[in-house]
GROMACS .gro file of N, CA and C in nm:
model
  273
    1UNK      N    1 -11.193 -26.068  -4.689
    1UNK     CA    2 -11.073 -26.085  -4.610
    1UNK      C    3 -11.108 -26.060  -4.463
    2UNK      N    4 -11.087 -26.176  -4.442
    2UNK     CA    5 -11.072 -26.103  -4.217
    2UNK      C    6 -10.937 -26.130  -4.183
    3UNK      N    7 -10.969 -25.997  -4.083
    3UNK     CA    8 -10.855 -25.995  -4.002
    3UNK      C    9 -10.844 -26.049  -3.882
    4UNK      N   10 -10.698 -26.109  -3.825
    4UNK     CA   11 -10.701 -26.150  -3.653
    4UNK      C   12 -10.725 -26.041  -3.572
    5UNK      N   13 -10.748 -26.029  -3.466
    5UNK     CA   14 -10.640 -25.953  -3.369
    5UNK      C   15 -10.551 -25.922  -3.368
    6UNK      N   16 -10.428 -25.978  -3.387
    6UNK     CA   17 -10.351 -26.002  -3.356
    6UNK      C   18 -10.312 -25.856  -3.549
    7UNK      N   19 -10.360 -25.891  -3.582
    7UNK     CA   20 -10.355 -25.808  -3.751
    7UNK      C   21 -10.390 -25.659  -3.700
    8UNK      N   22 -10.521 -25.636  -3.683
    8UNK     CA   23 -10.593 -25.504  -3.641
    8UNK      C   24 -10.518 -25.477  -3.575
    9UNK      N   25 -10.443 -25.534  -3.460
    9UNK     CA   26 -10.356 -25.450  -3.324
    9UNK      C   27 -10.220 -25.397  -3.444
   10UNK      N   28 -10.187 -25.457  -3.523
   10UNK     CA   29 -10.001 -25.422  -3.585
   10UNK      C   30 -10.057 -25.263  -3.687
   11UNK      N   31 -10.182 -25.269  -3.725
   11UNK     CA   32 -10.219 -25.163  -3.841
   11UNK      C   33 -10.199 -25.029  -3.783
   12UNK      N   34 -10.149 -24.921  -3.813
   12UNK     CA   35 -10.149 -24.801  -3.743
   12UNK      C   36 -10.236 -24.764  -3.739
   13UNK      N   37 -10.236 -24.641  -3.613
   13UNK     CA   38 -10.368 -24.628  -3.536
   13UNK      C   39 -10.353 -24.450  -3.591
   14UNK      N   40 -10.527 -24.378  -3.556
   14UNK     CA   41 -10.456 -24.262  -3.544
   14UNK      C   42 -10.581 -24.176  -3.459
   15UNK      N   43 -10.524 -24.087  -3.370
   15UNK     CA   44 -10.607 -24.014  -3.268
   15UNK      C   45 -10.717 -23.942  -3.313
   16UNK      N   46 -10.870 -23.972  -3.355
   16UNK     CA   47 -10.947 -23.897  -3.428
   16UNK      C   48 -11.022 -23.776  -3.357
   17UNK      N   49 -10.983 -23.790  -3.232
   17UNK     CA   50 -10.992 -23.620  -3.170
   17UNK      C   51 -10.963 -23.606  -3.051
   18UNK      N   52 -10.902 -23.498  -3.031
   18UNK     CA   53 -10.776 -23.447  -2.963
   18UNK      C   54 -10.783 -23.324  -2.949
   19UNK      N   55 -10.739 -23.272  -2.793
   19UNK     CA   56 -10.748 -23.126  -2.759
   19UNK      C   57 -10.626 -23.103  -2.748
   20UNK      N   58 -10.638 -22.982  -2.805
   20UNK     CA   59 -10.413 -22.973  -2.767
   20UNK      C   60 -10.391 -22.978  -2.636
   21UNK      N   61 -10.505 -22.955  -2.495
   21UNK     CA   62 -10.452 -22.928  -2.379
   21UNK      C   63 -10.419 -23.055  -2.325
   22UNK      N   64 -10.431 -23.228  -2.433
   22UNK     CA   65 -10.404 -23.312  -2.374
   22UNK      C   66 -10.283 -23.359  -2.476
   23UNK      N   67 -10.242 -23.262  -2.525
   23UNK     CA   68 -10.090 -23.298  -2.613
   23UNK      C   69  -9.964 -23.196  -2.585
   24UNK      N   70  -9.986 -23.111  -2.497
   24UNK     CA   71  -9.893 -23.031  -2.475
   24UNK      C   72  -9.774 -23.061  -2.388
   25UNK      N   73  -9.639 -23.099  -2.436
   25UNK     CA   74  -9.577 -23.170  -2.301
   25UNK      C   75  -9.572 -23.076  -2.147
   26UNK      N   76  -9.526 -23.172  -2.098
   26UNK     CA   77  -9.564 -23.098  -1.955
   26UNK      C   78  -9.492 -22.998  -1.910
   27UNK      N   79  -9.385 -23.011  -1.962
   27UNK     CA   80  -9.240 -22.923  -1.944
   27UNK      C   81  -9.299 -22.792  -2.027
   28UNK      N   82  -9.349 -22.809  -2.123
   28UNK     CA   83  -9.401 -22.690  -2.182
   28UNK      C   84  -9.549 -22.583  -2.132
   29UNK      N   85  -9.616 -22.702  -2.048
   29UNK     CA   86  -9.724 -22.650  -2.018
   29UNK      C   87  -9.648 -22.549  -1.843
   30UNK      N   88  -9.570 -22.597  -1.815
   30UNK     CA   89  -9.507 -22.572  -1.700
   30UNK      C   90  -9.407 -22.434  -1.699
   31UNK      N   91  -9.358 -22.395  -1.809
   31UNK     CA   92  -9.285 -22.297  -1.924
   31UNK      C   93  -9.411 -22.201  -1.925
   32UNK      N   94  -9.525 -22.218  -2.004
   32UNK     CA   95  -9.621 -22.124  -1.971
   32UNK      C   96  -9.648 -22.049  -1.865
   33UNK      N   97  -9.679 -22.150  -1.781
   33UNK     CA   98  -9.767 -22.137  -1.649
   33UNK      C   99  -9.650 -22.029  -1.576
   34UNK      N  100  -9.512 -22.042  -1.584
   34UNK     CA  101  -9.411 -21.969  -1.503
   34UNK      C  102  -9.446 -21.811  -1.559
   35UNK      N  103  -9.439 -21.821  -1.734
   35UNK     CA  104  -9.481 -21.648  -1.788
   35UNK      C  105  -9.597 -21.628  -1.774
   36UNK      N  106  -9.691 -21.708  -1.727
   36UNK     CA  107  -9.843 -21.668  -1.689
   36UNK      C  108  -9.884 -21.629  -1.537
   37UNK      N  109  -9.778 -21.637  -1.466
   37UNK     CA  110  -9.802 -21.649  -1.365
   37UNK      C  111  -9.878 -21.725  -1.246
   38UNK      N  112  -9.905 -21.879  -1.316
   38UNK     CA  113 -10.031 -21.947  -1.287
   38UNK      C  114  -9.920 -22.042  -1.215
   39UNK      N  115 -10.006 -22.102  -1.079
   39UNK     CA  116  -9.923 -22.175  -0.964
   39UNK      C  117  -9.984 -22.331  -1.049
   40UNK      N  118  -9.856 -22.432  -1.112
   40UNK     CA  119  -9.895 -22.580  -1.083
   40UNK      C  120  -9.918 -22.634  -0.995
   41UNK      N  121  -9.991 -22.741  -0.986
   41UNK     CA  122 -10.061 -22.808  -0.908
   41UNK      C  123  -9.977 -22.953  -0.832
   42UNK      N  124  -9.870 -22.914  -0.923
   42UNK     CA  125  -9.751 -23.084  -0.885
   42UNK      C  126  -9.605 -22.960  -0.889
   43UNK      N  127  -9.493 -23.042  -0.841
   43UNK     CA  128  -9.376 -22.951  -0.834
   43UNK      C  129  -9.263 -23.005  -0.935
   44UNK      N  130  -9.288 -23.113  -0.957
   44UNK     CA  131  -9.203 -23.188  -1.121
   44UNK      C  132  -9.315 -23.207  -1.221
   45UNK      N  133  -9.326 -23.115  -1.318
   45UNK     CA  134  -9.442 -23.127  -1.463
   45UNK      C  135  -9.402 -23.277  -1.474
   46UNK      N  136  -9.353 -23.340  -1.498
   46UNK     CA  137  -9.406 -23.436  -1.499
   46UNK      C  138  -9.495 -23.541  -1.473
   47UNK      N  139  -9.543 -23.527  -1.331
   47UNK     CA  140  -9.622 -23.592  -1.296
   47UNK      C  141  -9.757 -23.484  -1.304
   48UNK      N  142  -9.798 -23.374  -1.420
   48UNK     CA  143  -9.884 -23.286  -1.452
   48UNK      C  144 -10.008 -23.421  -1.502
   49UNK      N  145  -9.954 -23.492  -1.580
   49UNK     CA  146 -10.070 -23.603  -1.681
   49UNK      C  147 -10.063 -23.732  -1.617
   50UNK      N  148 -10.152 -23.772  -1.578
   50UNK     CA  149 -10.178 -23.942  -1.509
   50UNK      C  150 -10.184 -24.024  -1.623
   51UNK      N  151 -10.169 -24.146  -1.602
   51UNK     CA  152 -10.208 -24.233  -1.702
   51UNK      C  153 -10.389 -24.233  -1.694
   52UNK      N  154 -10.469 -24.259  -1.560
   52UNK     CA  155 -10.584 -24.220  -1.579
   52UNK      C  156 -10.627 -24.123  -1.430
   53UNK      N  157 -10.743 -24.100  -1.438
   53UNK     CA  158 -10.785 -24.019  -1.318
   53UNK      C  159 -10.886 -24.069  -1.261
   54UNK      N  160 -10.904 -23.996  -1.082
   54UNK     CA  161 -10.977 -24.099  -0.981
   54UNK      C  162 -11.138 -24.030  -1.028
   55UNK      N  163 -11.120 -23.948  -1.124
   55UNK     CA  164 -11.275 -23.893  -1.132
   55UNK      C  165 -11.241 -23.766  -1.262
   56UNK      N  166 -11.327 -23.723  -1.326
   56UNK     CA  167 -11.346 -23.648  -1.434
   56UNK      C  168 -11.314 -23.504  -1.351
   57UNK      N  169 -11.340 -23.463  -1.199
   57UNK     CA  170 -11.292 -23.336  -1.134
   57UNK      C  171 -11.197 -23.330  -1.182
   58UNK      N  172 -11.102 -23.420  -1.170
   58UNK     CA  173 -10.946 -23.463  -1.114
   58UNK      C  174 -10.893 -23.434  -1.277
   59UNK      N  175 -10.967 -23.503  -1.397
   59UNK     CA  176 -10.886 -23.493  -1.497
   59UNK      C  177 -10.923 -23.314  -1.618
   60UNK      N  178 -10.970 -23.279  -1.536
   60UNK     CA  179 -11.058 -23.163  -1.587
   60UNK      C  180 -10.968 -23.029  -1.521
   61UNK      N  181 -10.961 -23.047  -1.402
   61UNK     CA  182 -10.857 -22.940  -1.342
   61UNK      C  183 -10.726 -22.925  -1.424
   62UNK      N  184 -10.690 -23.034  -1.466
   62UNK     CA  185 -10.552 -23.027  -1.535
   62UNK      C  186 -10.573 -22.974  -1.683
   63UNK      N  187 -10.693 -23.022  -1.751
   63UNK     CA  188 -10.797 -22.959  -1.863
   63UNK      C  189 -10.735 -22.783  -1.840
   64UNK      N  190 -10.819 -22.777  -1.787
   64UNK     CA  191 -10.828 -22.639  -1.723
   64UNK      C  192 -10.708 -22.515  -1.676
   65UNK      N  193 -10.641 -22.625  -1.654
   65UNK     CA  194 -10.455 -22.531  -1.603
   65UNK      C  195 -10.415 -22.522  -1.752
   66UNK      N  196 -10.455 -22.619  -1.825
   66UNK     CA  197 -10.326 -22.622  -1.997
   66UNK      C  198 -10.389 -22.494  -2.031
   67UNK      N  199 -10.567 -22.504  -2.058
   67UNK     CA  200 -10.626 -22.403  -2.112
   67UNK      C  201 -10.579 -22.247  -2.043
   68UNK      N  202 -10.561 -22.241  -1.925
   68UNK     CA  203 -10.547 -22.128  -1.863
   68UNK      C  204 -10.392 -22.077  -1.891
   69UNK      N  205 -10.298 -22.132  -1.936
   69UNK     CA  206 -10.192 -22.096  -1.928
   69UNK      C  207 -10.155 -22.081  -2.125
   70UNK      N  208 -10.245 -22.130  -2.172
   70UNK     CA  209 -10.225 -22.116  -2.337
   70UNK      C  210 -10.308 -21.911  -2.373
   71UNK      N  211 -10.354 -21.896  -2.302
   71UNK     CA  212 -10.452 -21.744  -2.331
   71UNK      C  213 -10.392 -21.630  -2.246
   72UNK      N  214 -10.322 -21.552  -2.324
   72UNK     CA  215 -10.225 -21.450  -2.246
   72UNK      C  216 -10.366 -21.360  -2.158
   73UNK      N  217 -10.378 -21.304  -2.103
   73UNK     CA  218 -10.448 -21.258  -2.018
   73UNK      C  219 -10.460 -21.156  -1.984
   74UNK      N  220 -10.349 -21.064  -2.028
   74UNK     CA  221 -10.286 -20.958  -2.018
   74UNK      C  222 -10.358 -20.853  -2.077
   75UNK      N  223 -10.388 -20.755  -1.997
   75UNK     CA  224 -10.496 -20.660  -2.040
   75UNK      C  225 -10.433 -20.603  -2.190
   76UNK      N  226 -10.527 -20.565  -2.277
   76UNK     CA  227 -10.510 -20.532  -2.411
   76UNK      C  228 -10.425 -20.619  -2.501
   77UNK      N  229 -10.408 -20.737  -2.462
   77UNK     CA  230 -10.395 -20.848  -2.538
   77UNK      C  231 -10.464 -20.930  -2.636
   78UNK      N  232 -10.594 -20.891  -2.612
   78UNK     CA  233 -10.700 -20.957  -2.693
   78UNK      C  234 -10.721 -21.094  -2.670
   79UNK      N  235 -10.694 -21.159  -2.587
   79UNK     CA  236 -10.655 -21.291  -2.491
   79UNK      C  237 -10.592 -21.380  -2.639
   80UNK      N  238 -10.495 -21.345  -2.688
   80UNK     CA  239 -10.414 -21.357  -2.805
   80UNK      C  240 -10.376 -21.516  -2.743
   81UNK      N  241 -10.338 -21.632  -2.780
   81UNK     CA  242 -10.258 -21.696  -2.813
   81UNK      C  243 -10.138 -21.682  -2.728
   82UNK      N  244 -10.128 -21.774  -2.611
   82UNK     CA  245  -9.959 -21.734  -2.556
   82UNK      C  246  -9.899 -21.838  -2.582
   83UNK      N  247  -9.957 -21.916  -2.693
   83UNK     CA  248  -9.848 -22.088  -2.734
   83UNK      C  249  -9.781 -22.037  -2.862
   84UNK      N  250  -9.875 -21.952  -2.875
   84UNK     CA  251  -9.762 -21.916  -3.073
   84UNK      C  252  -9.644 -21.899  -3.039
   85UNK      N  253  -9.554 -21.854  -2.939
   85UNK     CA  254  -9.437 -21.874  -2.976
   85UNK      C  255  -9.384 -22.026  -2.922
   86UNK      N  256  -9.438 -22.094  -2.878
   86UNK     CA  257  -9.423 -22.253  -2.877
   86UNK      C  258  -9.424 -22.325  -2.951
   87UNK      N  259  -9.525 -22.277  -3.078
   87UNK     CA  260  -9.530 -22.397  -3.193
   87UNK      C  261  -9.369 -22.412  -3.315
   88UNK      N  262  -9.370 -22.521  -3.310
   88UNK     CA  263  -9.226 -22.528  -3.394
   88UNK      C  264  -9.260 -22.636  -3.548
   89UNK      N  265  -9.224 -22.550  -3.638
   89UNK     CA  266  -9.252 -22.646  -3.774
   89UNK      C  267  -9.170 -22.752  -3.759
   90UNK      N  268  -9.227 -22.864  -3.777
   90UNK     CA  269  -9.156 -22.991  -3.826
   90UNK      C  270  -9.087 -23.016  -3.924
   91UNK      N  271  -9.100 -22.909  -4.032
   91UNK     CA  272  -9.025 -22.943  -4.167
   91UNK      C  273  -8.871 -22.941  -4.196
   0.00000   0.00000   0.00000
């Protein structure tokens, strides 16, 4: 059996690897950053994720803010997890 194009494009797709710091919405990464005390880099999270970037610096800094604002920091914290109370079951 072959397929068109036009076939392969309709079949569902699925993301075979993925960092959460590029799935976190922005509003949420922005929610962190306020109890982390960490300054964003834009003033509406929204415009936190480009569609692409002018260079790997550029898309790495933002890398870098999700990661920094997911690790509580807080002395005797054990740099615990500061998204666990973010995650929400789907069920």
């Amino acid at each position: 059996m072959v397929l068109s194009d036009s076939d392969v494009r309709a079949l569902p797709k699925v993301e075979l690897h993925c960092h959460i710091e590029g799935t976190m919405r922005a509003a949420t990464v922005a929610e962190l950053a306020l109890t982390a005390d960490v300054r964003m880099p834009v003033d509406d999270p929204s415009d936190l994720y480009q569609p692409s970037y002018a260079s790997l610096t550029d898309f790495l800094s933002v890398f870098w803010l999700v990661q920094s604002v997911l690790v509580d920091q807080t002395p005797g914290s054990g740099s615990r997890s500061r998204a666990s109370s973010t995650v929400r079951s789907t069920d």
